[in-house]
Tab-separated table of C-alpha atoms (C1' of nucleotides) and ligand atoms in Angstrom:
chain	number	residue	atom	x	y	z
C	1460	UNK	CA	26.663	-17.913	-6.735
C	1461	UNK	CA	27.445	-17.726	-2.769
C	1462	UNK	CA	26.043	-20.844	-0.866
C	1463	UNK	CA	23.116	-18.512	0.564
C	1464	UNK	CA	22.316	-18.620	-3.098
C	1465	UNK	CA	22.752	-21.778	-4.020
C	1466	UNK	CA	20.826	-23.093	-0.794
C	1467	UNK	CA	17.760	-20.980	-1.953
C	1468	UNK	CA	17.691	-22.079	-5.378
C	1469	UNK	CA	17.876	-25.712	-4.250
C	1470	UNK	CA	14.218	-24.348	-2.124
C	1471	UNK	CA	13.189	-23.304	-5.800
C	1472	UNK	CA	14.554	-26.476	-7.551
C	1473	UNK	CA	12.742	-28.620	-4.521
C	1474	UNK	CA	9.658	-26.798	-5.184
C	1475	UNK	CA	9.406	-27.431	-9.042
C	1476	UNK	CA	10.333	-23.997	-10.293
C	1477	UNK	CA	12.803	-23.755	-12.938
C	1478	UNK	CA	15.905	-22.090	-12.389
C	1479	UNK	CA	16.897	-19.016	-14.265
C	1480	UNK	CA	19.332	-16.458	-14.767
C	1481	UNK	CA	16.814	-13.637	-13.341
C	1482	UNK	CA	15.752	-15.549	-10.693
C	1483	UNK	CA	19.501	-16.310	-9.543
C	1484	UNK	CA	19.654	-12.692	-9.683
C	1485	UNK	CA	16.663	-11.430	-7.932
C	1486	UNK	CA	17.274	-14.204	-4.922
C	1487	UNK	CA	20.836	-13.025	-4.543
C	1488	UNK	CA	20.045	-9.060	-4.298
C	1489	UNK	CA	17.617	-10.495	-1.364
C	1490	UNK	CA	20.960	-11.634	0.266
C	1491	UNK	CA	23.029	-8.810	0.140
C	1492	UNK	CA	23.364	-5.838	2.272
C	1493	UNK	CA	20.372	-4.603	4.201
C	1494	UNK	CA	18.274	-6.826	2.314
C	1495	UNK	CA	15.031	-4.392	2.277
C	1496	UNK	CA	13.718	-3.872	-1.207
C	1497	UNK	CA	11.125	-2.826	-3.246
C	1498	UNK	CA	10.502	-4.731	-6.627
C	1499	UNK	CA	11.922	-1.532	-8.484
C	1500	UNK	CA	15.102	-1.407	-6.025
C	1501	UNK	CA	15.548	-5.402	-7.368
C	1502	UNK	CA	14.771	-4.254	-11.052
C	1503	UNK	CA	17.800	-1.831	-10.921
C	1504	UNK	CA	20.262	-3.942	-9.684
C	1505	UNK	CA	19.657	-6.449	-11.293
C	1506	UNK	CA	18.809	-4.609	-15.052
C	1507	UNK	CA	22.892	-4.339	-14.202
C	1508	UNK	CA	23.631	-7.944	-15.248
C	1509	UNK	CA	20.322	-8.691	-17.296
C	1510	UNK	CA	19.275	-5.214	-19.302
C	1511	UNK	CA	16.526	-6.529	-21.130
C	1512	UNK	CA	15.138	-8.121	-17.774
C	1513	UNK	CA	11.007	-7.247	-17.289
C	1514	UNK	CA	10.249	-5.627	-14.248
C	1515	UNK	CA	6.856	-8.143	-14.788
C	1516	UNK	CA	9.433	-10.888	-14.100
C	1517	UNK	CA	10.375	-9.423	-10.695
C	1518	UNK	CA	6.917	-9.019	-9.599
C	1519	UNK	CA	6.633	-12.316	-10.845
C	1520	UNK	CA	9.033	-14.135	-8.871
C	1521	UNK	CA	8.802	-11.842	-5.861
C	1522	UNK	CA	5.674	-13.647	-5.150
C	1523	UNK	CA	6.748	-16.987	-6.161
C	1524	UNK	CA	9.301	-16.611	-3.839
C	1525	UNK	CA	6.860	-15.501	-1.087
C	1526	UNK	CA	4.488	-18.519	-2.239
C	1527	UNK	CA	7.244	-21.538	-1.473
C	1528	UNK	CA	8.373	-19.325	1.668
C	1529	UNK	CA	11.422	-18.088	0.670
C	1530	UNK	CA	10.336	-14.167	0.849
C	1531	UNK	CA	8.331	-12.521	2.921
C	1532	UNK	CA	6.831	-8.840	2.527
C	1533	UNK	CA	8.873	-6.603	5.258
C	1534	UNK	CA	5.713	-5.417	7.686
C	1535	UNK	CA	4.093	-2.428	6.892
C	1536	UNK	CA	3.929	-0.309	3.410
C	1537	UNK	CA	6.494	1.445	2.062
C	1538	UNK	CA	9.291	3.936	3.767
C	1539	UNK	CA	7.780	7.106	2.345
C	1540	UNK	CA	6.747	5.877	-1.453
C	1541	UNK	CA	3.959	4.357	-1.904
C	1542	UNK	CA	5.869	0.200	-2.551
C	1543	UNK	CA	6.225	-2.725	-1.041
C	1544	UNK	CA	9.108	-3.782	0.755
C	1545	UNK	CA	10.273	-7.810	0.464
C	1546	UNK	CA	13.061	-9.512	3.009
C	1547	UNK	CA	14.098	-13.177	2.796
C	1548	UNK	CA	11.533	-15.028	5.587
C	1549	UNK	CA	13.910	-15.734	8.505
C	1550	UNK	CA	11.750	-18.246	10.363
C	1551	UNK	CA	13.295	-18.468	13.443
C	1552	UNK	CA	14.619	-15.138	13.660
C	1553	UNK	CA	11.614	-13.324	14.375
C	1554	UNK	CA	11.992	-9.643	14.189
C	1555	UNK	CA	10.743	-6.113	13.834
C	1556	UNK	CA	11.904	-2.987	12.039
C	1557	UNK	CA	12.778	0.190	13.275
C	1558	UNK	CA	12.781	2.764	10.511
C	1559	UNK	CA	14.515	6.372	10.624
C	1560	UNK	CA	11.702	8.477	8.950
C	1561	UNK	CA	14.460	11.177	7.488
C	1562	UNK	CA	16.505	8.665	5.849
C	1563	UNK	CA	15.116	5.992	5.382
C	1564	UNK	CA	17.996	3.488	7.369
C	1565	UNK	CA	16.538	0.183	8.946
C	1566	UNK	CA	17.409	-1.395	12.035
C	1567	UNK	CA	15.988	-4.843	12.957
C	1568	UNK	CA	15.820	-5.688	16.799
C	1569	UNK	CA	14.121	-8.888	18.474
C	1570	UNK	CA	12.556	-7.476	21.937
C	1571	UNK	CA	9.246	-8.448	21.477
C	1572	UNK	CA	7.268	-8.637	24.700
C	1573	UNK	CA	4.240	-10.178	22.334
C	1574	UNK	CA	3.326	-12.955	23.810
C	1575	UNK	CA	1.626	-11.540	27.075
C	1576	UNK	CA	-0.315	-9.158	25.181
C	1577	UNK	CA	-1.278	-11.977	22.997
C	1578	UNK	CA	-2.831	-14.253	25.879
C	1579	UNK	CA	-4.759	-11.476	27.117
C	1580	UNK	CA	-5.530	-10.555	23.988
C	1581	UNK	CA	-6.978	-14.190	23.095
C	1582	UNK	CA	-8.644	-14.814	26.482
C	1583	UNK	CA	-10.697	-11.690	26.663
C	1584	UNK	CA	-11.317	-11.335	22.681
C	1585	UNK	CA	-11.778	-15.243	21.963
C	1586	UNK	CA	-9.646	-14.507	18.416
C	1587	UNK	CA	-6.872	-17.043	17.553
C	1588	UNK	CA	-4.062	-14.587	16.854
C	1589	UNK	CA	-2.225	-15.524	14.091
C	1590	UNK	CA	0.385	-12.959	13.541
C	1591	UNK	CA	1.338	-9.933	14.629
C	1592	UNK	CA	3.283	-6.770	13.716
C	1593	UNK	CA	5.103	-4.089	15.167
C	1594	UNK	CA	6.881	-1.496	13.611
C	1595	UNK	CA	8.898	1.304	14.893
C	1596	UNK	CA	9.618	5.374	13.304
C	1597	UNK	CA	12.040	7.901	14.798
C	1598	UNK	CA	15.316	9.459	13.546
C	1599	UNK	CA	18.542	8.111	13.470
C	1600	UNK	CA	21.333	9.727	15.260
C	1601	UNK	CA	22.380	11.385	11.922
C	1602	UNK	CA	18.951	12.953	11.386
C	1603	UNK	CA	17.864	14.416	14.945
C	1604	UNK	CA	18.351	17.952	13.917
C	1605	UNK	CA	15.568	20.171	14.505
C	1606	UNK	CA	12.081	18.169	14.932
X	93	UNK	CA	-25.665	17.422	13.619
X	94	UNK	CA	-24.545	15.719	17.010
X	95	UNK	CA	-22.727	17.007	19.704
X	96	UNK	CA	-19.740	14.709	18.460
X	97	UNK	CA	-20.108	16.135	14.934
X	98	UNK	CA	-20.584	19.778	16.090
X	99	UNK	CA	-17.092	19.522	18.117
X	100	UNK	CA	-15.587	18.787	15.278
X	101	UNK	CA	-16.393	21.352	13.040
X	102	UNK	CA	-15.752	24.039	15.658
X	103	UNK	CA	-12.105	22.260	15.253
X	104	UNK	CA	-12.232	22.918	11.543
X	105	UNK	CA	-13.400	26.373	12.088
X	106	UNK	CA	-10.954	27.404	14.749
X	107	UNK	CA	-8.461	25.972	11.790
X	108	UNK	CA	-9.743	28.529	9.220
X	109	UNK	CA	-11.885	26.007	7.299
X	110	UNK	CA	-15.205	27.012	6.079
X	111	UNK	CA	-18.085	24.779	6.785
X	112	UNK	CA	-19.851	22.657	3.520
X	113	UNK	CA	-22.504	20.166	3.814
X	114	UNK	CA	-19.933	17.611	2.604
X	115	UNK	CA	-17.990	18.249	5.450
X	116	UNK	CA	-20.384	17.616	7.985
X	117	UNK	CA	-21.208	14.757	6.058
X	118	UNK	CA	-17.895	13.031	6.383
X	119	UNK	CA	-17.425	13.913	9.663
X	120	UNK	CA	-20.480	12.219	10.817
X	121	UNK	CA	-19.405	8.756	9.092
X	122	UNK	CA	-16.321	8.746	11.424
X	123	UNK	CA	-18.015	9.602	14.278
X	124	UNK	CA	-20.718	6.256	13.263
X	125	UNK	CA	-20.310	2.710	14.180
X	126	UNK	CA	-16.653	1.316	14.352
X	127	UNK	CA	-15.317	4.385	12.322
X	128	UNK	CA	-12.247	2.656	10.470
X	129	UNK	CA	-13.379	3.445	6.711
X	130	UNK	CA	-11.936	3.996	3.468
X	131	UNK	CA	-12.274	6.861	1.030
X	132	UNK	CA	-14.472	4.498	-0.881
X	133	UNK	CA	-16.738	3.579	2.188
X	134	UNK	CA	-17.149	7.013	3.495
X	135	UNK	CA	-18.084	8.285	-0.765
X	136	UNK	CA	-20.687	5.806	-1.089
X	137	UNK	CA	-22.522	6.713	2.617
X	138	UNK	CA	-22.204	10.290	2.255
X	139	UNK	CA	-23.627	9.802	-1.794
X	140	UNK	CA	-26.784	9.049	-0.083
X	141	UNK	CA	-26.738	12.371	0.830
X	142	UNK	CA	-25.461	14.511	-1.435
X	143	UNK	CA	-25.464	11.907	-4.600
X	144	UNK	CA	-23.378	14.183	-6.517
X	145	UNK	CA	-20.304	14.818	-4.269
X	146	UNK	CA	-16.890	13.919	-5.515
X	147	UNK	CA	-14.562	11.173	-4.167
X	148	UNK	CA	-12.159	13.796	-5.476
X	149	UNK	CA	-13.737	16.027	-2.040
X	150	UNK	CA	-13.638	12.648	-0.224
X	151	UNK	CA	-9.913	12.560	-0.668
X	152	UNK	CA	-9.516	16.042	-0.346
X	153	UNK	CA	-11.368	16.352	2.885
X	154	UNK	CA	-9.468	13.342	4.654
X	155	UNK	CA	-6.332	15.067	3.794
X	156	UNK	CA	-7.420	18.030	5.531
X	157	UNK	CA	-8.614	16.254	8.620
X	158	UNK	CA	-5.665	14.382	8.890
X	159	UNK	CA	-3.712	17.638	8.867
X	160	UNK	CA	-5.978	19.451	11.702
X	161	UNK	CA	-5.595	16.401	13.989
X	162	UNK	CA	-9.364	15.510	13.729
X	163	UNK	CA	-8.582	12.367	11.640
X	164	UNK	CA	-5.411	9.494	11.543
X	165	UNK	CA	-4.839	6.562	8.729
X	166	UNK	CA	-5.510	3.667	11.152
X	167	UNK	CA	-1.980	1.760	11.020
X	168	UNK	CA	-0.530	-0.888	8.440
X	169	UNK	CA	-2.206	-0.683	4.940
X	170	UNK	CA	-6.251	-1.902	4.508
X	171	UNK	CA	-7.973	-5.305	5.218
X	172	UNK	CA	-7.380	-7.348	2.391
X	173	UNK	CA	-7.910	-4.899	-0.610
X	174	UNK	CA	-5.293	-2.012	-1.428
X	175	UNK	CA	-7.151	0.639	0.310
X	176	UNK	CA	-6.218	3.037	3.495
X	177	UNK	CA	-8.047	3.333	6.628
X	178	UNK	CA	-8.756	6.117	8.473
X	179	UNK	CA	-10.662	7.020	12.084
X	180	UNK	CA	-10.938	10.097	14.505
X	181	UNK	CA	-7.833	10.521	15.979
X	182	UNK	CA	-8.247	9.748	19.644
X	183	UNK	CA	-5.025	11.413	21.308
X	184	UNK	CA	-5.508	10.673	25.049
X	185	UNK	CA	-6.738	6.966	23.643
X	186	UNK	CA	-3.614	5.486	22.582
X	187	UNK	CA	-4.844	1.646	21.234
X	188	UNK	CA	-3.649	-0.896	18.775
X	189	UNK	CA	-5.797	-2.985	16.065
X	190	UNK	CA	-6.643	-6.597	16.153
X	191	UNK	CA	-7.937	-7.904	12.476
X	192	UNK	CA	-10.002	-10.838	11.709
X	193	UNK	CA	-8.211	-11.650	8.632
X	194	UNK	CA	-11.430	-13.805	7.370
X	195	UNK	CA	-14.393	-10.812	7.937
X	196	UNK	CA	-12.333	-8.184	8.441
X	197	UNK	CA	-14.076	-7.858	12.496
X	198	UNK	CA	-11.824	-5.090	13.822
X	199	UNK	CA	-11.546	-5.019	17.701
X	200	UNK	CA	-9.484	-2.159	19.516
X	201	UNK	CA	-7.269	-2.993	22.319
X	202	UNK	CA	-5.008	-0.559	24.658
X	203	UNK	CA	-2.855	-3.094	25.868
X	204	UNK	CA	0.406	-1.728	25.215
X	205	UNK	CA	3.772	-2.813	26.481
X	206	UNK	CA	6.211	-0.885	23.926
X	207	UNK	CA	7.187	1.857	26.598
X	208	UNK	CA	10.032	-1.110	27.717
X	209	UNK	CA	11.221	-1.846	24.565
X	210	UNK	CA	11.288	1.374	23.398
X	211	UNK	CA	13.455	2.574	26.057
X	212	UNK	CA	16.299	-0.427	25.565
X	213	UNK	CA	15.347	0.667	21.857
X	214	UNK	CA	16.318	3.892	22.121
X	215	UNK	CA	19.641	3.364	24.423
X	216	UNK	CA	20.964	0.558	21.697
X	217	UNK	CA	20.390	2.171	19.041
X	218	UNK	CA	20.609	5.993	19.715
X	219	UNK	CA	17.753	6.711	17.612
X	220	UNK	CA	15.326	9.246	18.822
X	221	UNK	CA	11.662	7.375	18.600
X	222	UNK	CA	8.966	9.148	17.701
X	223	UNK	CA	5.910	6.346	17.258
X	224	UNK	CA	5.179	3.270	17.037
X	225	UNK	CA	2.533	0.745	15.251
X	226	UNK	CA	0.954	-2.325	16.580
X	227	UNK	CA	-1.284	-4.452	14.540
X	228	UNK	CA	-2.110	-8.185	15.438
X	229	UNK	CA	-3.867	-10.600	12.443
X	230	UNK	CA	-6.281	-13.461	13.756
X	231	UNK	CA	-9.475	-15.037	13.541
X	232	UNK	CA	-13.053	-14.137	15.399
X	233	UNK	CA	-14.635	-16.662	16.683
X	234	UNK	CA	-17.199	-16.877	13.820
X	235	UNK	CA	-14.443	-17.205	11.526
X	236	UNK	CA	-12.839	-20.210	13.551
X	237	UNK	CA	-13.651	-23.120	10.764
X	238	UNK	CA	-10.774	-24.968	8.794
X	239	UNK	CA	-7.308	-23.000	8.752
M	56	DA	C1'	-26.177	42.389	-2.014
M	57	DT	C1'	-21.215	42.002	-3.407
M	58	DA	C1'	-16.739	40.461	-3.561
M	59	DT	C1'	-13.346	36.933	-3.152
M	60	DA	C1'	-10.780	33.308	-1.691
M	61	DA	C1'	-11.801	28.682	-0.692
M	62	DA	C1'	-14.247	24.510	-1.898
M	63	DT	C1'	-16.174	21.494	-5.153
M	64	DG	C1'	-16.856	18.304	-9.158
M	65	DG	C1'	-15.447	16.287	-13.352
M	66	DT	C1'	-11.748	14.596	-15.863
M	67	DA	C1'	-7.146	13.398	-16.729
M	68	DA	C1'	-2.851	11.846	-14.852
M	69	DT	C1'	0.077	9.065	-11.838
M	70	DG	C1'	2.262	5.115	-10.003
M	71	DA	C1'	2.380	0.448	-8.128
M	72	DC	C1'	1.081	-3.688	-9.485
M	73	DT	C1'	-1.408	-7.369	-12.527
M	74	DT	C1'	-2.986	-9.475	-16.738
M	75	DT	C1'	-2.500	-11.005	-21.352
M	76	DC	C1'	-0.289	-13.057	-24.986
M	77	DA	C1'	3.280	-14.039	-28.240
M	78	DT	C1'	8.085	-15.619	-27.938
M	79	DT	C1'	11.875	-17.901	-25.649
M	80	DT	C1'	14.009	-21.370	-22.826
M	81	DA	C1'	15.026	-24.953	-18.970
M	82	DG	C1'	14.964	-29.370	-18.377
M	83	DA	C1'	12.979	-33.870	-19.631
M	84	DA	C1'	12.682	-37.371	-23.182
M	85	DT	C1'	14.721	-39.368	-27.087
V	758	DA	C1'	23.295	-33.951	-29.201
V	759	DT	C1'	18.371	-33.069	-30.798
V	760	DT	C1'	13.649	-32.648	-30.048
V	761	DC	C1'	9.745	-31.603	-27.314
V	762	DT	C1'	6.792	-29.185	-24.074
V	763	DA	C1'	5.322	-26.836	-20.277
V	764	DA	C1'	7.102	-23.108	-17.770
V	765	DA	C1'	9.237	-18.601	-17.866
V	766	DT	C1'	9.945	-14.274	-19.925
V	767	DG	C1'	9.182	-9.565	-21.987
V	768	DA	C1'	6.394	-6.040	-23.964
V	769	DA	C1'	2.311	-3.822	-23.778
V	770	DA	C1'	-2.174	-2.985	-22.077
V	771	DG	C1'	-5.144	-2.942	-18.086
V	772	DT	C1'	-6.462	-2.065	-12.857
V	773	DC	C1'	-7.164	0.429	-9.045
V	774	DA	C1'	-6.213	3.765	-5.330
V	775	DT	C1'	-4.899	8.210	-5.066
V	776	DT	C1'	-3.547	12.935	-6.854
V	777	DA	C1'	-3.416	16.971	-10.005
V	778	DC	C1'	-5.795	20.278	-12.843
V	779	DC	C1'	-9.084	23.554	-13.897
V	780	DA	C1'	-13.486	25.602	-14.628
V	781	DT	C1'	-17.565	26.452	-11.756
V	782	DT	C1'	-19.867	27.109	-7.388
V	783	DT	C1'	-20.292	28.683	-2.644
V	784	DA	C1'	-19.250	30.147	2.365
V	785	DT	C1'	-18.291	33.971	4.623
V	786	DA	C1'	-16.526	38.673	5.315
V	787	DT	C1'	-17.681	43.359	3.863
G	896	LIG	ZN1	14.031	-7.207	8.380
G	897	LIG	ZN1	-14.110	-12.917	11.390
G	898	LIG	ZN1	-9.149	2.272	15.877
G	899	LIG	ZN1	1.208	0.808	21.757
DNA sequence: ATATAAATGGTAATGACTTTCATTTAGAAT
DNA sequence: ATTCTAAATGAAAGTCATTACCATTTATAT
């Protein structure tokens, strides 16, 4: 268990929750390599270690996780199936996604010229904005063949 | 039939499509009122009418609108339950969506400052970017009370 | 009026996700 | 170390939006 691990169990431990095998599992697929999955992407992996594991169990703790904060859903359904995608909540490393819509391939960036719109926005609408979310498509330099 | 309406189906023509009652029908609804619906919304205004359509034709018809350009699945999945939105797709109208995330209130604004960042975007990463989604969460000002 | 491909409606299927419930287990109490 | 108990798990059934299938109906060209 790397200390990313081990500092997000300690969330769980803080929080109450138990601390199990699967859920060791699930939290440390979250902090490996591009870290964009879908509940079935987690099932795989980690069906690996655990074979018998219930993909009810990563649904489960998928939004246990979001619930204490740990988690958070990545903005805007699914690549091109129809699933959710889950990221570990970076606080204060706010970010948006740009996706390549051949592939599939993710790149985060942190230009975000949001807060002007968002006083505007407030003033002439009277909302409170809460959130936002912006989201990106085009094709990766691999994938710009033809249109 | 209004002008609006009639426009349309001279698109749908011009496309090859043949002209049903349903057609109109669901046309009309997304020419009505704020125009973001659902399959389920536009079914159960256009069952008025015609009580024995098919959401089946609903579906169907959406599709096909989509296809033509007459209609666009208004960005980031539904409100709050699991369902897509669509509205007329308004080409020379490019605008964003902000959601009252207590009544569901949604307010179009054009504000839009993504042609900077997409540049920089686009020179970092050497992607080739095709579109992009906006959507900011909030509270109207009925909706104001507690957190 | 007739022919025919397209459109429709009803029903079944799909797929992501949730619920239910019987069994297992982490962690506290002894 | 053993026992206890609420929490966690797994298997299976259930939801709900959307799609696929197929027999029947209909818009439009002839
Ligand atoms: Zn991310
Ligand atoms: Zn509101
Ligand atoms: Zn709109
Ligand atoms: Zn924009």
């Amino acid at each position: 268990m790397n200390d990313k691990v081990s500092d997000l169990v300690d969330q769980m431990k803080r929080c109450g929750y138990k601390v199990t095998n699967q859920r060791e599992l699930i939290l440390k697929e979250f902090t490996e390599k591009g870290g964009h999955l879908s509940a079935q992407e987690v099932y795989e992996n980690v069906r690996k270690v655990i074979p018998h594991i219930s993909l009810t169990t990563i649904y489960r703790n998928i939004e246990m996780l979001i619930d204490i904060g740990v988690l958070c859903p990545v903005e805007l359904a699914s690549a091109s199936d129809g699933s959710a995608l889950y990221e570990i909540n970076r606080i204060h490393d706010h970010h948006h996604h740009l996706v390549c819509t051949k592939c599939g391939k993710i790149i985060e960036f942190n230009m975000c010229l949001f807060q002007e719109i968002g006083k505007k926005l407030s003033s002439i609408t009277q909302f409170k904005i809460d959130e936002h979310r912006l989201k990106v498509f085009g094709r990766c330099p691999k994938c710009q063949h033809g249109r």
